[in-house]
Amino acid sequence: MKKVMSIVSLLCGISPVFILFIWRMDFMRRPPTNYIVLGLFGIAIIVGFIMAVYLFGKKHLRDLTTKLALVFNSFFLVVVAIIGG
């Protein structure tokens, strides 16, 4: 179960990269849609970060997937904090 959680947290950490591919599409230019999509990516970042911190705190220090998830999620949280703040 812990391995599945580490993979899910890694996927949540990598998912914000996909915003680069859909940012220029027509549906992203409409105001309610772009806020919803950005909010969902924000939720994915937060959930992935919480799961990665939980797994890291449970002594999964050797698990490379957990480490990568923690790095990616931390990076995206910092980027969101800088851009949003």
Tab-separated table of N, CA, C and O in Angstrom:
chain	number	residue	atom	x	y	z
A	1	MET	N	0.827	-1.195	0.000
A	1	MET	CA	0.000	0.000	0.000
A	1	MET	C	0.868	1.254	0.000
A	1	MET	O	0.540	2.231	-0.652
A	2	LYS	N	1.973	1.215	0.728
A	2	LYS	CA	2.846	2.384	0.793
A	2	LYS	C	3.493	2.667	-0.561
A	2	LYS	O	3.702	3.808	-0.922
A	3	LYS	N	3.810	1.618	-1.305
A	3	LYS	CA	4.410	1.805	-2.629
A	3	LYS	C	3.401	2.457	-3.572
A	3	LYS	O	3.764	3.340	-4.362
A	4	VAL	N	2.143	2.072	-3.469
A	4	VAL	CA	1.096	2.682	-4.298
A	4	VAL	C	0.940	4.157	-3.942
A	4	VAL	O	0.822	5.007	-4.823
A	5	MET	N	0.981	4.455	-2.644
A	5	MET	CA	0.864	5.848	-2.224
A	5	MET	C	2.042	6.679	-2.708
A	5	MET	O	1.878	7.841	-3.094
A	6	SER	N	3.240	6.103	-2.727
A	6	SER	CA	4.393	6.857	-3.207
A	6	SER	C	4.300	7.104	-4.705
A	6	SER	O	4.672	8.177	-5.183
A	7	ILE	N	3.775	6.152	-5.458
A	7	ILE	CA	3.593	6.352	-6.900
A	7	ILE	C	2.524	7.396	-7.164
A	7	ILE	O	2.678	8.256	-8.041
A	8	VAL	N	1.440	7.361	-6.413
A	8	VAL	CA	0.381	8.359	-6.574
A	8	VAL	C	0.895	9.755	-6.229
A	8	VAL	O	0.602	10.727	-6.937
A	9	SER	N	1.678	9.862	-5.181
A	9	SER	CA	2.215	11.176	-4.826
A	9	SER	C	3.199	11.667	-5.871
A	9	SER	O	3.276	12.865	-6.148
A	10	LEU	N	3.946	10.764	-6.504
A	10	LEU	CA	4.834	11.160	-7.587
A	10	LEU	C	4.033	11.638	-8.792
A	10	LEU	O	4.370	12.650	-9.416
A	11	LEU	N	2.952	10.941	-9.115
A	11	LEU	CA	2.106	11.374	-10.233
A	11	LEU	C	1.452	12.720	-9.945
A	11	LEU	O	1.310	13.551	-10.853
A	12	CYS	N	1.065	12.946	-8.706
A	12	CYS	CA	0.519	14.256	-8.334
A	12	CYS	C	1.582	15.343	-8.439
A	12	CYS	O	1.280	16.498	-8.727
A	13	GLY	N	2.819	14.986	-8.219
A	13	GLY	CA	3.899	15.951	-8.333
A	13	GLY	C	4.277	16.265	-9.763
A	13	GLY	O	4.708	17.370	-10.076
A	14	ILE	N	4.110	15.293	-10.649
A	14	ILE	CA	4.461	15.497	-12.052
A	14	ILE	C	3.307	16.099	-12.838
A	14	ILE	O	3.527	16.755	-13.855
A	15	SER	N	2.083	15.938	-12.372
A	15	SER	CA	0.916	16.398	-13.138
A	15	SER	C	0.910	17.884	-13.471
A	15	SER	O	0.422	18.251	-14.543
A	16	PRO	N	1.440	18.793	-12.641
A	16	PRO	CA	1.429	20.202	-13.042
A	16	PRO	C	2.254	20.521	-14.283
A	16	PRO	O	2.064	21.559	-14.903
A	17	VAL	N	3.154	19.639	-14.678
A	17	VAL	CA	3.921	19.864	-15.900
A	17	VAL	C	3.000	19.857	-17.112
A	17	VAL	O	3.238	20.555	-18.096
A	18	PHE	N	1.908	19.110	-17.047
A	18	PHE	CA	0.988	19.006	-18.172
A	18	PHE	C	0.231	20.297	-18.439
A	18	PHE	O	-0.357	20.462	-19.498
A	19	ILE	N	0.245	21.233	-17.505
A	19	ILE	CA	-0.396	22.530	-17.733
A	19	ILE	C	0.291	23.264	-18.877
A	19	ILE	O	-0.334	24.044	-19.588
A	20	LEU	N	1.571	23.002	-19.091
A	20	LEU	CA	2.297	23.637	-20.192
A	20	LEU	C	1.744	23.217	-21.548
A	20	LEU	O	1.784	23.995	-22.504
A	21	PHE	N	1.225	21.999	-21.641
A	21	PHE	CA	0.705	21.494	-22.910
A	21	PHE	C	-0.706	21.974	-23.205
A	21	PHE	O	-1.103	22.036	-24.359
A	22	ILE	N	-1.488	22.293	-22.179
A	22	ILE	CA	-2.874	22.692	-22.415
A	22	ILE	C	-3.107	24.188	-22.226
A	22	ILE	O	-4.215	24.669	-22.429
A	23	TRP	N	-2.091	24.948	-21.851
A	23	TRP	CA	-2.277	26.356	-21.528
A	23	TRP	C	-2.732	27.175	-22.731
A	23	TRP	O	-3.505	28.107	-22.615
A	24	ARG	N	-2.265	26.871	-23.918
A	24	ARG	CA	-2.578	27.649	-25.115
A	24	ARG	C	-3.847	27.188	-25.841
A	24	ARG	O	-4.175	27.728	-26.876
A	25	MET	N	-4.542	26.213	-25.333
A	25	MET	CA	-5.761	25.714	-25.984
A	25	MET	C	-6.915	26.677	-25.751
A	25	MET	O	-6.905	27.483	-24.831
A	26	ASP	N	-7.931	26.557	-26.603
A	26	ASP	CA	-9.049	27.502	-26.568
A	26	ASP	C	-9.846	27.448	-25.270
A	26	ASP	O	-10.310	28.471	-24.785
A	27	PHE	N	-10.034	26.256	-24.707
A	27	PHE	CA	-10.861	26.173	-23.501
A	27	PHE	C	-10.186	26.819	-22.296
A	27	PHE	O	-10.844	27.170	-21.336
A	28	MET	N	-8.877	27.017	-22.354
A	28	MET	CA	-8.181	27.672	-21.251
A	28	MET	C	-8.306	29.190	-21.306
A	28	MET	O	-7.927	29.879	-20.388
A	29	ARG	N	-8.861	29.730	-22.375
A	29	ARG	CA	-9.003	31.178	-22.489
A	29	ARG	C	-10.323	31.680	-21.908
A	29	ARG	O	-10.527	32.875	-21.798
A	30	ARG	N	-11.212	30.772	-21.566
A	30	ARG	CA	-12.477	31.171	-20.957
A	30	ARG	C	-12.312	31.242	-19.439
A	30	ARG	O	-11.773	30.326	-18.827
A	31	PRO	N	-12.772	32.326	-18.814
A	31	PRO	CA	-12.501	32.558	-17.386
A	31	PRO	C	-12.910	31.451	-16.412
A	31	PRO	O	-12.107	31.106	-15.566
A	32	PRO	N	-14.100	30.874	-16.463
A	32	PRO	CA	-14.350	29.873	-15.411
A	32	PRO	C	-13.534	28.602	-15.606
A	32	PRO	O	-13.112	27.972	-14.637
A	33	THR	N	-13.278	28.246	-16.847
A	33	THR	CA	-12.569	26.993	-17.111
A	33	THR	C	-11.122	27.059	-16.649
A	33	THR	O	-10.622	26.126	-16.022
A	34	ASN	N	-10.450	28.158	-16.928
A	34	ASN	CA	-9.037	28.209	-16.544
A	34	ASN	C	-8.860	28.241	-15.032
A	34	ASN	O	-7.910	27.680	-14.514
A	35	TYR	N	-9.775	28.856	-14.308
A	35	TYR	CA	-9.680	28.844	-12.848
A	35	TYR	C	-9.928	27.444	-12.281
A	35	TYR	O	-9.277	27.037	-11.314
A	36	ILE	N	-10.854	26.722	-12.880
A	36	ILE	CA	-11.145	25.358	-12.423
A	36	ILE	C	-9.946	24.452	-12.671
A	36	ILE	O	-9.536	23.689	-11.794
A	37	VAL	N	-9.367	24.540	-13.869
A	37	VAL	CA	-8.216	23.689	-14.197
A	37	VAL	C	-7.025	24.021	-13.305
A	37	VAL	O	-6.367	23.125	-12.769
A	38	LEU	N	-6.758	25.294	-13.108
A	38	LEU	CA	-5.644	25.679	-12.240
A	38	LEU	C	-5.898	25.265	-10.785
A	38	LEU	O	-4.980	24.865	-10.084
A	39	GLY	N	-7.152	25.349	-10.345
A	39	GLY	CA	-7.489	24.898	-9.000
A	39	GLY	C	-7.291	23.404	-8.824
A	39	GLY	O	-6.794	22.952	-7.786
A	40	LEU	N	-7.657	22.624	-9.837
A	40	LEU	CA	-7.452	21.180	-9.763
A	40	LEU	C	-5.973	20.819	-9.742
A	40	LEU	O	-5.562	19.905	-9.016
A	41	PHE	N	-5.170	21.532	-10.518
A	41	PHE	CA	-3.730	21.293	-10.460
A	41	PHE	C	-3.176	21.685	-9.098
A	41	PHE	O	-2.291	21.023	-8.566
A	42	GLY	N	-3.679	22.750	-8.512
A	42	GLY	CA	-3.251	23.150	-7.174
A	42	GLY	C	-3.607	22.107	-6.128
A	42	GLY	O	-2.809	21.811	-5.239
A	43	ILE	N	-4.797	21.552	-6.241
A	43	ILE	CA	-5.211	20.493	-5.319
A	43	ILE	C	-4.333	19.267	-5.484
A	43	ILE	O	-3.935	18.633	-4.500
A	44	ALA	N	-3.984	18.921	-6.734
A	44	ALA	CA	-3.102	17.772	-6.978
A	44	ALA	C	-1.736	17.994	-6.349
A	44	ALA	O	-1.152	17.070	-5.769
A	45	ILE	N	-1.226	19.222	-6.434
A	45	ILE	CA	0.073	19.524	-5.823
A	45	ILE	C	0.001	19.358	-4.309
A	45	ILE	O	0.873	18.736	-3.689
A	46	ILE	N	-1.035	19.893	-3.694
A	46	ILE	CA	-1.165	19.835	-2.232
A	46	ILE	C	-1.345	18.400	-1.747
A	46	ILE	O	-0.704	17.979	-0.779
A	47	VAL	N	-2.204	17.633	-2.432
A	47	VAL	CA	-2.429	16.236	-2.033
A	47	VAL	C	-1.151	15.424	-2.184
A	47	VAL	O	-0.786	14.636	-1.301
A	48	GLY	N	-0.457	15.622	-3.303
A	48	GLY	CA	0.796	14.893	-3.504
A	48	GLY	C	1.844	15.250	-2.470
A	48	GLY	O	2.585	14.383	-2.001
A	49	PHE	N	1.912	16.527	-2.093
A	49	PHE	CA	2.887	16.951	-1.087
A	49	PHE	C	2.565	16.351	0.276
A	49	PHE	O	3.457	15.861	0.970
A	50	ILE	N	1.301	16.358	0.645
A	50	ILE	CA	0.904	15.783	1.939
A	50	ILE	C	1.197	14.286	1.975
A	50	ILE	O	1.715	13.773	2.975
A	51	MET	N	0.896	13.589	0.890
A	51	MET	CA	1.182	12.152	0.850
A	51	MET	C	2.679	11.885	0.899
A	51	MET	O	3.133	10.960	1.572
A	52	ALA	N	3.472	12.692	0.184
A	52	ALA	CA	4.918	12.492	0.182
A	52	ALA	C	5.517	12.776	1.555
A	52	ALA	O	6.405	12.046	2.016
A	53	VAL	N	5.043	13.823	2.224
A	53	VAL	CA	5.548	14.124	3.568
A	53	VAL	C	5.155	13.021	4.548
A	53	VAL	O	5.947	12.628	5.402
A	54	TYR	N	3.934	12.515	4.416
A	54	TYR	CA	3.480	11.420	5.274
A	54	TYR	C	4.374	10.185	5.092
A	54	TYR	O	4.817	9.577	6.070
A	55	LEU	N	4.633	9.825	3.847
A	55	LEU	CA	5.467	8.652	3.590
A	55	LEU	C	6.911	8.883	4.017
A	55	LEU	O	7.568	7.979	4.515
A	56	PHE	N	7.411	10.092	3.804
A	56	PHE	CA	8.772	10.404	4.208
A	56	PHE	C	8.907	10.359	5.726
A	56	PHE	O	9.924	9.933	6.259
A	57	GLY	N	7.862	10.780	6.413
A	57	GLY	CA	7.861	10.732	7.873
A	57	GLY	C	7.751	9.323	8.424
A	57	GLY	O	8.122	9.063	9.563
A	58	LYS	N	7.255	8.403	7.625
A	58	LYS	CA	7.118	7.009	8.058
A	58	LYS	C	8.378	6.200	7.774
A	58	LYS	O	8.323	4.992	7.610
A	59	LYS	N	9.511	6.880	7.662
A	59	LYS	CA	10.827	6.242	7.504
A	59	LYS	C	10.981	5.511	6.167
A	59	LYS	O	11.587	4.455	6.096
A	60	HIS	N	10.428	6.092	5.110
A	60	HIS	CA	10.642	5.541	3.779
A	60	HIS	C	11.779	6.296	3.109
A	60	HIS	O	11.659	6.781	1.992
A	61	LEU	N	12.891	6.400	3.795
A	61	LEU	CA	13.998	7.205	3.316
A	61	LEU	C	14.719	6.561	2.138
A	61	LEU	O	15.345	7.238	1.350
A	62	ARG	N	14.617	5.269	1.999
A	62	ARG	CA	15.279	4.582	0.893
A	62	ARG	C	14.425	4.550	-0.370
A	62	ARG	O	14.933	4.217	-1.426
A	63	ASP	N	13.166	4.831	-0.264
A	63	ASP	CA	12.255	4.754	-1.406
A	63	ASP	C	12.491	5.949	-2.329
A	63	ASP	O	12.204	7.093	-1.986
A	64	LEU	N	13.035	5.688	-3.499
A	64	LEU	CA	13.369	6.741	-4.450
A	64	LEU	C	12.120	7.457	-4.947
A	64	LEU	O	12.137	8.676	-5.151
A	65	THR	N	11.023	6.731	-5.117
A	65	THR	CA	9.786	7.346	-5.588
A	65	THR	C	9.276	8.378	-4.595
A	65	THR	O	8.835	9.450	-4.989
A	66	THR	N	9.369	8.081	-3.319
A	66	THR	CA	8.938	9.034	-2.298
A	66	THR	C	9.822	10.271	-2.298
A	66	THR	O	9.337	11.395	-2.178
A	67	LYS	N	11.116	10.083	-2.448
A	67	LYS	CA	12.026	11.228	-2.498
A	67	LYS	C	11.745	12.113	-3.699
A	67	LYS	O	11.702	13.346	-3.586
A	68	LEU	N	11.541	11.492	-4.870
A	68	LEU	CA	11.229	12.268	-6.069
A	68	LEU	C	9.901	12.993	-5.937
A	68	LEU	O	9.766	14.147	-6.352
A	69	ALA	N	8.920	12.334	-5.359
A	69	ALA	CA	7.618	12.964	-5.158
A	69	ALA	C	7.741	14.169	-4.234
A	69	ALA	O	7.144	15.221	-4.486
A	70	LEU	N	8.515	14.040	-3.201
A	70	LEU	CA	8.704	15.140	-2.266
A	70	LEU	C	9.421	16.307	-2.933
A	70	LEU	O	9.046	17.469	-2.750
A	71	VAL	N	10.412	16.019	-3.758
A	71	VAL	CA	11.138	17.072	-4.465
A	71	VAL	C	10.238	17.786	-5.466
A	71	VAL	O	10.183	19.023	-5.509
A	72	PHE	N	9.513	17.015	-6.302
A	72	PHE	CA	8.645	17.633	-7.294
A	72	PHE	C	7.541	18.455	-6.653
A	72	PHE	O	7.256	19.580	-7.070
A	73	ASN	N	6.889	17.893	-5.647
A	73	ASN	CA	5.803	18.610	-4.989
A	73	ASN	C	6.306	19.856	-4.275
A	73	ASN	O	5.650	20.889	-4.296
A	74	SER	N	7.463	19.768	-3.648
A	74	SER	CA	8.030	20.946	-2.989
A	74	SER	C	8.364	22.033	-3.996
A	74	SER	O	8.096	23.214	-3.764
A	75	PHE	N	8.936	21.635	-5.122
A	75	PHE	CA	9.264	22.597	-6.172
A	75	PHE	C	8.013	23.315	-6.664
A	75	PHE	O	7.989	24.542	-6.777
A	76	PHE	N	6.959	22.560	-6.954
A	76	PHE	CA	5.748	23.190	-7.463
A	76	PHE	C	5.049	24.037	-6.407
A	76	PHE	O	4.451	25.064	-6.722
A	77	LEU	N	5.125	23.632	-5.129
A	77	LEU	CA	4.553	24.464	-4.075
A	77	LEU	C	5.294	25.794	-3.964
A	77	LEU	O	4.690	26.841	-3.767
A	78	VAL	N	6.616	25.758	-4.093
A	78	VAL	CA	7.404	26.994	-4.051
A	78	VAL	C	7.075	27.886	-5.241
A	78	VAL	O	6.904	29.103	-5.107
A	79	VAL	N	6.945	27.288	-6.417
A	79	VAL	CA	6.608	28.066	-7.620
A	79	VAL	C	5.227	28.706	-7.482
A	79	VAL	O	5.046	29.886	-7.796
A	80	VAL	N	4.264	27.951	-6.989
A	80	VAL	CA	2.918	28.495	-6.799
A	80	VAL	C	2.928	29.608	-5.756
A	80	VAL	O	2.272	30.629	-5.918
A	81	ALA	N	3.704	29.423	-4.698
A	81	ALA	CA	3.784	30.464	-3.662
A	81	ALA	C	4.433	31.735	-4.195
A	81	ALA	O	4.007	32.843	-3.859
A	82	ILE	N	5.442	31.607	-5.030
A	82	ILE	CA	6.105	32.776	-5.598
A	82	ILE	C	5.198	33.496	-6.592
A	82	ILE	O	5.071	34.714	-6.556
A	83	ILE	N	4.567	32.732	-7.470
A	83	ILE	CA	3.692	33.339	-8.479
A	83	ILE	C	2.434	33.886	-7.852
A	83	ILE	O	1.977	34.986	-8.189
A	84	GLY	N	1.840	33.146	-6.925
A	84	GLY	CA	0.592	33.587	-6.304
A	84	GLY	C	0.770	34.682	-5.276
A	84	GLY	O	-0.151	35.429	-4.975
A	85	GLY	N	1.934	34.794	-4.719
A	85	GLY	CA	2.155	35.740	-3.634
A	85	GLY	C	2.727	36.996	-4.124
A	85	GLY	O	2.450	38.068	-4.267
